[in-house]
Amino acid sequence: MKKRPIVLADRDGTLIRHIPYLSKLSDVEFLPGVLSSIRRLNSLKIPVVVVTNQSGVARGYFGEDFVRETHSYMNGILKKEGAHLDGFFYCPHFREASVDRYRVSCGCRKPLPGMLEEALEVFHGDPGSSMMVGDSEGDVLAGKSLGCHNFWILPQEAGKRDDLAFRVSSFEEAVNLFLSDTELLE
Ligand SMILES: [Mg+2]
Ligand SMILES: [Zn+2]
């Protein structure tokens, strides 16, 4: 299959409101503009894939089943709005984990690019024409190491760009900029 652009997105603080170690479904709240932006990407058949560090698992705050349940819940909300996320990759590890089996130096915890690489492989993404968006430096460092178009949600610096990333105010703004590159839409 021909390689294509995909959208890689951090979860907390990017798609949904950032709650440290989110552990209740009732705390899931999509940020403004996210539902409509995902719907737009869906209509263009551009896969939208979540890549999220969830060290709360390693720290014993919640289990992997809760992470998966959260992702189903997110897609349940999106479905009612005629939208969907195509995939979810999460890293449950942490070097100083309290839960033994997650205490590893893995290759998937951002800023390392393991989850992004896996997502690109599964969805036949071309790194150079795909985008990574997140609200942490680790997100854009991971995207940068693979040569993705990089967007860093950092409202106080929106509009600025450097070698690492284009600063934007929101996921919606990142998607708008990404799609305004018409080569992606051929
Ligand atoms: Mg984040
Ligand atoms: Zn990991």
Coordinates of N, CA and C and ligand atoms in Angstrom, one line a residue:
M1 N 0.8 -1.2 0.0 CA 0.0 0.0 0.0 C 0.9 1.3 0.0
K2 N 0.4 2.2 -0.8 CA 1.2 3.5 -0.9 C 1.2 4.2 0.5
K3 N 2.3 4.8 0.8 CA 2.4 5.5 2.1 C 1.6 6.8 1.9
R4 N 1.0 7.2 3.0 CA 0.1 8.4 3.0 C 0.3 9.3 4.2
P5 N -0.2 10.5 4.2 CA -0.2 11.3 5.4 C -1.1 10.8 6.5
I6 N -0.7 10.8 7.7 CA -1.6 10.5 8.9 C -1.4 11.6 9.9
V7 N -2.3 11.7 10.8 CA -2.2 12.6 11.9 C -2.0 11.9 13.2
L8 N -0.9 12.2 13.9 CA -0.5 11.6 15.2 C -0.8 12.7 16.2
A9 N -1.6 12.3 17.2 CA -1.9 13.3 18.2 C -1.7 12.8 19.6
D10 N -1.1 13.6 20.4 CA -1.1 13.4 21.9 C -2.5 13.4 22.4
R11 N -2.8 12.9 23.5 CA -4.2 12.8 24.0 C -4.5 14.0 25.1
D12 N -3.8 13.9 26.2 CA -4.2 14.8 27.3 C -3.6 16.2 27.1
G13 N -4.4 17.2 27.1 CA -3.9 18.6 26.8 C -3.9 18.9 25.3
T14 N -4.2 17.9 24.5 CA -4.2 18.1 23.0 C -5.6 17.9 22.5
L15 N -6.2 16.6 22.7 CA -7.5 16.3 22.3 C -8.5 16.6 23.4
I16 N -8.1 16.2 24.6 CA -9.0 16.3 25.8 C -8.3 17.2 26.8
R17 N -9.1 17.8 27.7 CA -8.6 18.6 28.7 C -7.6 17.8 29.6
H18 N -6.5 18.5 29.9 CA -5.4 17.8 30.7 C -5.9 17.7 32.1
I19 N -6.0 16.5 32.6 CA -6.2 16.3 34.0 C -5.1 15.4 34.4
P20 N -4.2 15.8 35.4 CA -3.1 14.9 35.7 C -3.6 13.5 36.1
Y21 N -3.0 12.5 35.4 CA -3.4 11.1 35.7 C -4.9 10.9 35.7
L22 N -5.5 11.3 34.6 CA -7.0 11.2 34.4 C -7.4 9.7 34.8
S23 N -8.3 9.6 35.7 CA -8.7 8.3 36.2 C -10.2 8.1 36.3
K24 N -11.0 9.1 35.8 CA -12.5 9.0 35.8 C -13.0 9.3 34.4
L25 N -13.9 8.5 33.9 CA -14.4 8.8 32.6 C -15.1 10.1 32.6
S26 N -15.7 10.5 33.7 CA -16.5 11.7 33.8 C -15.6 13.0 33.6
D27 N -14.3 12.8 33.7 CA -13.3 13.9 33.5 C -12.9 14.1 32.1
V28 N -13.4 13.1 31.2 CA -13.0 13.2 29.8 C -13.8 14.4 29.1
E29 N -13.1 15.4 28.6 CA -13.8 16.5 28.0 C -13.0 17.0 26.8
F30 N -13.6 16.8 25.6 CA -12.9 17.2 24.4 C -12.7 18.7 24.4
L31 N -11.5 19.2 23.9 CA -11.2 20.6 23.9 C -11.9 21.2 22.7
P32 N -12.1 22.6 22.7 CA -12.9 23.2 21.7 C -12.3 23.0 20.3
G33 N -13.1 22.7 19.3 CA -12.6 22.6 17.9 C -12.1 21.2 17.6
V34 N -12.0 20.3 18.6 CA -11.4 19.0 18.3 C -12.4 18.1 17.6
L35 N -13.6 18.1 18.0 CA -14.6 17.2 17.3 C -14.7 17.5 15.8
S36 N -14.9 18.8 15.5 CA -15.0 19.2 14.1 C -13.8 18.9 13.3
S37 N -12.6 19.1 13.9 CA -11.4 18.9 13.2 C -11.2 17.4 12.9
I38 N -11.5 16.6 13.8 CA -11.4 15.1 13.6 C -12.4 14.7 12.5
R39 N -13.6 15.3 12.5 CA -14.6 14.9 11.5 C -14.1 15.3 10.1
R40 N -13.4 16.5 10.1 CA -12.9 17.0 8.8 C -11.8 16.0 8.3
L41 N -10.9 15.6 9.2 CA -9.8 14.6 8.8 C -10.5 13.3 8.3
N42 N -11.5 12.9 9.1 CA -12.2 11.6 8.7 C -12.7 11.7 7.3
S43 N -13.3 12.9 6.9 CA -13.9 13.0 5.6 C -12.9 13.0 4.5
L44 N -11.6 13.4 4.9 CA -10.5 13.4 3.9 C -9.8 12.0 3.9
K45 N -10.3 11.1 4.7 CA -9.7 9.8 4.9 C -8.3 9.8 5.3
I46 N -8.0 10.8 6.2 CA -6.7 10.9 6.8 C -6.8 10.2 8.2
P47 N -6.1 9.1 8.4 CA -6.2 8.5 9.7 C -5.7 9.4 10.9
V48 N -6.4 9.4 12.0 CA -6.1 10.2 13.1 C -5.8 9.2 14.3
V49 N -4.6 9.2 14.8 CA -4.1 8.2 15.7 C -3.6 8.8 16.9
V50 N -4.0 8.3 18.1 CA -3.6 8.9 19.4 C -2.3 8.1 19.8
V51 N -1.3 8.9 20.3 CA -0.1 8.4 20.9 C 0.1 9.0 22.2
T52 N -0.1 8.2 23.3 CA -0.2 8.9 24.6 C 0.7 8.1 25.7
N53 N 1.4 8.9 26.4 CA 2.2 8.4 27.6 C 1.2 8.2 28.7
Q54 N 1.1 7.0 29.3 CA 0.1 6.8 30.4 C 0.9 6.2 31.6
S55 N 1.8 6.9 32.2 CA 2.6 6.4 33.2 C 1.8 6.2 34.5
G56 N 0.6 6.7 34.5 CA -0.3 6.4 35.7 C -0.5 4.9 35.9
V57 N -0.3 4.1 34.8 CA -0.4 2.6 34.9 C 0.8 2.1 35.7
A58 N 2.0 2.6 35.3 CA 3.2 2.1 36.0 C 3.2 2.6 37.4
R59 N 2.6 3.7 37.7 CA 2.6 4.3 39.0 C 1.5 3.7 39.9
G60 N 0.7 2.8 39.3 CA -0.4 2.1 40.0 C -1.6 2.9 40.2
Y61 N -1.8 4.0 39.5 CA -3.0 4.8 39.7 C -4.2 4.2 39.0
F62 N -4.0 3.5 37.9 CA -5.1 2.8 37.2 C -4.5 1.8 36.3
G63 N -5.3 0.9 35.8 CA -4.8 -0.2 35.0 C -4.9 0.1 33.5
E64 N -4.3 -0.8 32.7 CA -4.4 -0.7 31.3 C -5.8 -0.8 30.8
D65 N -6.7 -1.5 31.5 CA -8.1 -1.6 31.1 C -8.7 -0.3 31.1
F66 N -8.4 0.5 32.1 CA -9.0 1.9 32.2 C -8.5 2.7 31.0
V67 N -7.3 2.6 30.6 CA -6.8 3.4 29.5 C -7.6 3.0 28.3
R68 N -7.8 1.7 28.1 CA -8.6 1.2 26.9 C -10.0 1.7 27.0
E69 N -10.6 1.6 28.2 CA -12.0 2.0 28.4 C -12.1 3.5 28.1
T70 N -11.1 4.3 28.5 CA -11.2 5.7 28.2 C -11.2 6.0 26.6
H71 N -10.4 5.2 25.9 CA -10.3 5.4 24.5 C -11.7 4.9 23.8
S72 N -12.3 3.9 24.3 CA -13.6 3.5 23.8 C -14.6 4.6 24.1
Y73 N -14.5 5.2 25.3 CA -15.4 6.2 25.7 C -15.3 7.4 24.8
M74 N -14.0 7.8 24.5 CA -13.8 8.9 23.6 C -14.4 8.7 22.2
N75 N -14.2 7.4 21.7 CA -14.8 7.1 20.4 C -16.3 7.1 20.5
G76 N -16.9 6.8 21.6 CA -18.3 6.8 21.8 C -18.9 8.2 21.6
I77 N -18.2 9.2 22.3 CA -18.6 10.6 22.2 C -18.4 11.0 20.7
L78 N -17.3 10.7 20.1 CA -17.1 11.1 18.7 C -18.1 10.5 17.7
K79 N -18.5 9.3 18.0 CA -19.4 8.6 17.1 C -20.7 9.4 17.0
K80 N -21.2 9.9 18.1 CA -22.4 10.7 18.2 C -22.3 12.0 17.3
E81 N -21.1 12.4 17.1 CA -20.8 13.6 16.3 C -20.4 13.3 14.9
G82 N -20.5 12.0 14.5 CA -20.2 11.6 13.2 C -18.7 11.6 12.9
A83 N -17.9 11.3 14.0 CA -16.4 11.3 13.8 C -15.8 10.1 14.5
H84 N -14.6 9.8 14.3 CA -13.9 8.7 15.0 C -12.4 8.9 15.0
L85 N -11.8 8.3 16.0 CA -10.3 8.2 16.0 C -10.0 6.8 15.5
D86 N -8.9 6.7 14.6 CA -8.7 5.5 13.9 C -7.8 4.5 14.8
G87 N -7.0 5.0 15.7 CA -6.2 4.1 16.5 C -5.7 4.8 17.7
F88 N -5.3 3.9 18.7 CA -4.7 4.4 20.0 C -3.5 3.6 20.3
F89 N -2.4 4.3 20.6 CA -1.2 3.6 21.1 C -0.9 4.3 22.4
Y90 N -0.6 3.5 23.4 CA -0.2 4.2 24.7 C 1.0 3.5 25.3
C91 N 1.7 4.2 26.1 CA 2.9 3.7 26.8 C 2.6 3.6 28.3
P92 N 2.5 2.4 28.9 CA 2.2 2.3 30.3 C 3.4 2.3 31.2
H93 N 4.6 2.4 30.6 CA 5.8 2.2 31.3 C 6.3 3.5 32.0
F94 N 7.3 3.2 33.0 CA 7.9 4.3 33.6 C 9.1 3.7 34.4
R95 N 10.3 4.4 34.2 CA 11.5 3.8 34.8 C 11.5 3.7 36.3
E96 N 10.7 4.6 37.0 CA 10.6 4.5 38.4 C 9.3 4.0 38.9
A97 N 8.7 3.1 38.1 CA 7.4 2.6 38.4 C 7.3 1.9 39.7
S98 N 6.1 2.0 40.3 CA 5.8 1.3 41.6 C 5.3 -0.1 41.2
V99 N 4.8 -0.3 40.0 CA 4.3 -1.6 39.6 C 5.5 -2.3 38.8
D100 N 6.0 -3.4 39.4 CA 7.2 -4.0 38.8 C 7.2 -4.2 37.3
R101 N 6.1 -4.8 36.8 CA 6.2 -5.2 35.4 C 6.3 -4.0 34.4
Y102 N 6.0 -2.8 34.9 CA 6.1 -1.7 34.0 C 7.3 -0.8 34.3
R103 N 8.2 -1.4 35.1 CA 9.4 -0.6 35.4 C 10.5 -0.9 34.4
V104 N 10.4 -0.4 33.2 CA 11.4 -0.7 32.2 C 11.7 0.6 31.5
S105 N 12.9 0.6 30.9 CA 13.3 1.7 30.0 C 12.8 1.3 28.6
C106 N 11.6 1.7 28.2 CA 11.1 1.3 27.0 C 11.5 2.2 25.8
G107 N 11.1 1.8 24.6 CA 11.3 2.7 23.5 C 10.1 3.5 23.1
C108 N 9.0 3.3 23.9 CA 7.7 3.9 23.4 C 7.4 5.2 24.2
R109 N 8.0 5.4 25.4 CA 7.6 6.6 26.1 C 8.2 7.8 25.4
K110 N 7.3 8.7 25.0 CA 7.8 10.0 24.4 C 8.7 10.7 25.4
P111 N 9.8 11.3 25.0 CA 10.2 11.7 23.7 C 10.7 10.7 22.7
L112 N 10.8 9.4 23.2 CA 11.3 8.4 22.2 C 10.1 8.1 21.2
P113 N 10.5 7.7 20.0 CA 9.5 7.7 18.9 C 8.8 6.4 18.7
G114 N 9.0 5.4 19.6 CA 8.4 4.1 19.4 C 7.0 4.0 19.0
M115 N 6.1 4.7 19.8 CA 4.7 4.6 19.5 C 4.3 5.2 18.1
L116 N 5.0 6.3 17.8 CA 4.8 7.0 16.5 C 5.2 6.1 15.4
E117 N 6.3 5.4 15.5 CA 6.8 4.5 14.5 C 5.8 3.4 14.3
E118 N 5.3 2.9 15.4 CA 4.3 1.8 15.3 C 3.1 2.2 14.6
A119 N 2.6 3.4 15.0 CA 1.4 4.0 14.3 C 1.6 4.2 12.9
L120 N 2.8 4.7 12.5 CA 3.0 5.0 11.1 C 3.1 3.7 10.3
E121 N 3.6 2.6 10.9 CA 3.7 1.4 10.3 C 2.3 0.8 10.1
V122 N 1.5 0.8 11.1 CA 0.1 0.2 11.1 C -0.8 0.9 10.1
F123 N -0.6 2.2 10.0 CA -1.5 3.0 9.2 C -0.9 3.4 7.9
H124 N 0.3 2.8 7.5 CA 1.0 3.1 6.3 C 1.2 4.6 6.1
G125 N 1.7 5.2 7.2 CA 1.9 6.6 7.2 C 3.3 6.9 6.7
D126 N 3.4 8.0 5.9 CA 4.7 8.5 5.4 C 5.1 9.6 6.4
P127 N 6.2 9.4 7.2 CA 6.6 10.3 8.2 C 6.7 11.7 7.8
G128 N 7.3 11.9 6.6 CA 7.6 13.3 6.1 C 6.4 14.0 5.7
S129 N 5.3 13.3 5.4 CA 4.0 14.1 5.1 C 3.0 13.9 6.1
S130 N 3.3 13.4 7.3 CA 2.4 13.2 8.4 C 2.7 14.3 9.4
M131 N 1.7 14.5 10.3 CA 1.9 15.5 11.4 C 1.8 14.9 12.8
M132 N 2.6 15.5 13.7 CA 2.5 15.2 15.1 C 2.1 16.5 15.8
V133 N 1.2 16.3 16.7 CA 0.7 17.5 17.5 C 0.6 17.1 18.9
G134 N 1.1 18.0 19.8 CA 1.1 17.8 21.2 C 1.3 19.0 22.0
D135 N 1.1 18.9 23.3 CA 1.3 20.1 24.1 C 2.5 20.0 25.0
S136 N 3.4 19.0 24.8 CA 4.6 18.9 25.6 C 5.8 18.8 24.7
E137 N 6.9 19.2 25.2 CA 8.1 19.1 24.4 C 8.4 17.7 23.9
G138 N 8.1 16.7 24.8 CA 8.4 15.3 24.4 C 7.6 14.9 23.2
D139 N 6.4 15.5 23.0 CA 5.6 15.2 21.8 C 6.3 15.6 20.6
V140 N 6.8 16.9 20.6 CA 7.4 17.4 19.4 C 8.8 16.8 19.2
L141 N 9.5 16.5 20.2 CA 10.8 15.8 20.1 C 10.6 14.5 19.4
A142 N 9.6 13.8 19.8 CA 9.3 12.5 19.1 C 9.0 12.6 17.7
G143 N 8.2 13.6 17.3 CA 7.8 13.9 15.9 C 9.0 14.3 15.1
K144 N 9.8 15.2 15.7 CA 11.0 15.7 15.1 C 11.9 14.6 14.7
S145 N 12.1 13.6 15.6 CA 13.1 12.6 15.3 C 12.7 11.7 14.1
L146 N 11.4 11.8 13.7 CA 11.0 11.0 12.5 C 10.7 11.9 11.3
G147 N 10.9 13.2 11.5 CA 10.8 14.1 10.4 C 9.3 14.5 10.0
C148 N 8.4 14.4 11.0 CA 7.0 14.7 10.8 C 6.9 16.3 10.8
H149 N 5.8 16.8 10.3 CA 5.4 18.1 10.5 C 5.0 18.2 11.9
N150 N 5.6 19.2 12.6 CA 5.5 19.2 14.1 C 4.7 20.4 14.6
F151 N 3.7 20.2 15.4 CA 2.9 21.3 15.9 C 2.9 21.2 17.4
W152 N 3.3 22.3 18.1 CA 3.4 22.3 19.5 C 2.3 23.3 20.1
I153 N 1.3 22.8 20.8 CA 0.3 23.6 21.4 C 0.9 24.4 22.5
L154 N 1.1 25.7 22.3 CA 1.8 26.5 23.2 C 1.2 27.9 23.0
P155 N 0.0 28.2 23.5 CA -0.8 29.4 23.1 C 0.0 30.7 23.2
Q156 N 0.8 30.8 24.2 CA 1.5 32.0 24.5 C 2.6 32.3 23.4
E157 N 2.9 31.3 22.6 CA 3.9 31.5 21.5 C 3.3 31.2 20.1
A158 N 2.0 31.1 20.1 CA 1.3 30.8 18.8 C 1.8 31.6 17.6
G159 N 2.1 31.0 16.5 CA 2.5 31.7 15.3 C 4.0 31.6 15.1
K160 N 4.8 31.4 16.2 CA 6.2 31.3 16.1 C 6.6 29.9 15.6
R161 N 7.7 29.8 14.9 CA 8.2 28.5 14.6 C 9.7 28.4 14.7
D162 N 10.3 27.3 14.9 CA 11.7 27.1 14.9 C 12.0 25.7 14.3
D163 N 13.2 25.2 14.5 CA 13.5 23.9 13.9 C 12.7 22.8 14.5
L164 N 12.2 23.0 15.7 CA 11.5 21.9 16.4 C 10.1 21.8 16.0
A165 N 9.4 22.9 16.0 CA 7.9 22.9 15.8 C 7.3 24.2 15.5
F166 N 6.1 24.2 14.9 CA 5.3 25.4 14.7 C 4.5 25.5 16.0
R167 N 4.5 26.6 16.6 CA 3.7 26.8 17.8 C 2.3 27.2 17.4
V168 N 1.3 26.5 18.0 CA -0.1 26.8 17.7 C -0.9 26.9 19.0
S169 N -2.1 27.5 18.9 CA -3.0 27.6 20.1 C -3.8 26.4 20.4
S170 N -4.0 25.5 19.4 CA -4.9 24.4 19.6 C -4.7 23.3 18.6
F171 N -5.3 22.2 18.8 CA -5.3 21.1 17.8 C -6.0 21.6 16.5
E172 N -7.1 22.3 16.7 CA -7.8 22.8 15.5 C -6.9 23.6 14.6
E173 N -6.1 24.5 15.2 CA -5.2 25.4 14.4 C -4.1 24.5 13.8
A174 N -3.6 23.5 14.4 CA -2.6 22.6 13.8 C -3.2 21.9 12.6
V175 N -4.4 21.4 12.7 CA -5.0 20.7 11.6 C -5.3 21.7 10.5
N176 N -5.7 22.9 10.8 CA -6.0 23.8 9.7 C -4.7 24.1 8.9
L177 N -3.6 24.3 9.6 CA -2.3 24.6 9.0 C -1.8 23.4 8.2
F178 N -2.0 22.3 8.8 CA -1.5 21.0 8.1 C -2.3 20.8 6.8
L179 N -3.6 21.1 6.8 CA -4.4 20.8 5.6 C -4.3 22.0 4.6
S180 N -3.8 23.1 5.0 CA -3.6 24.2 4.1 C -2.5 23.9 3.1
D181 N -1.7 22.9 3.5 CA -0.6 22.4 2.6 C -1.3 21.5 1.5
T182 N -1.7 22.1 0.4 CA -2.6 21.4 -0.5 C -2.0 20.1 -1.1
E183 N -0.7 20.0 -1.1 CA -0.1 18.7 -1.6 C -0.7 17.5 -0.9
L184 N -1.1 17.7 0.4 CA -1.6 16.6 1.2 C -3.0 16.1 0.7
L185 N -3.6 17.0 -0.1 CA -5.0 16.7 -0.4 C -5.2 16.2 -1.9
E186 N -4.1 15.9 -2.6 CA -4.2 15.5 -4.0 C -5.0 14.1 -4.1
Ligands
MG1 MG -0.2 16.2 26.7
ZN2 ZN 6.7 2.4 26.9

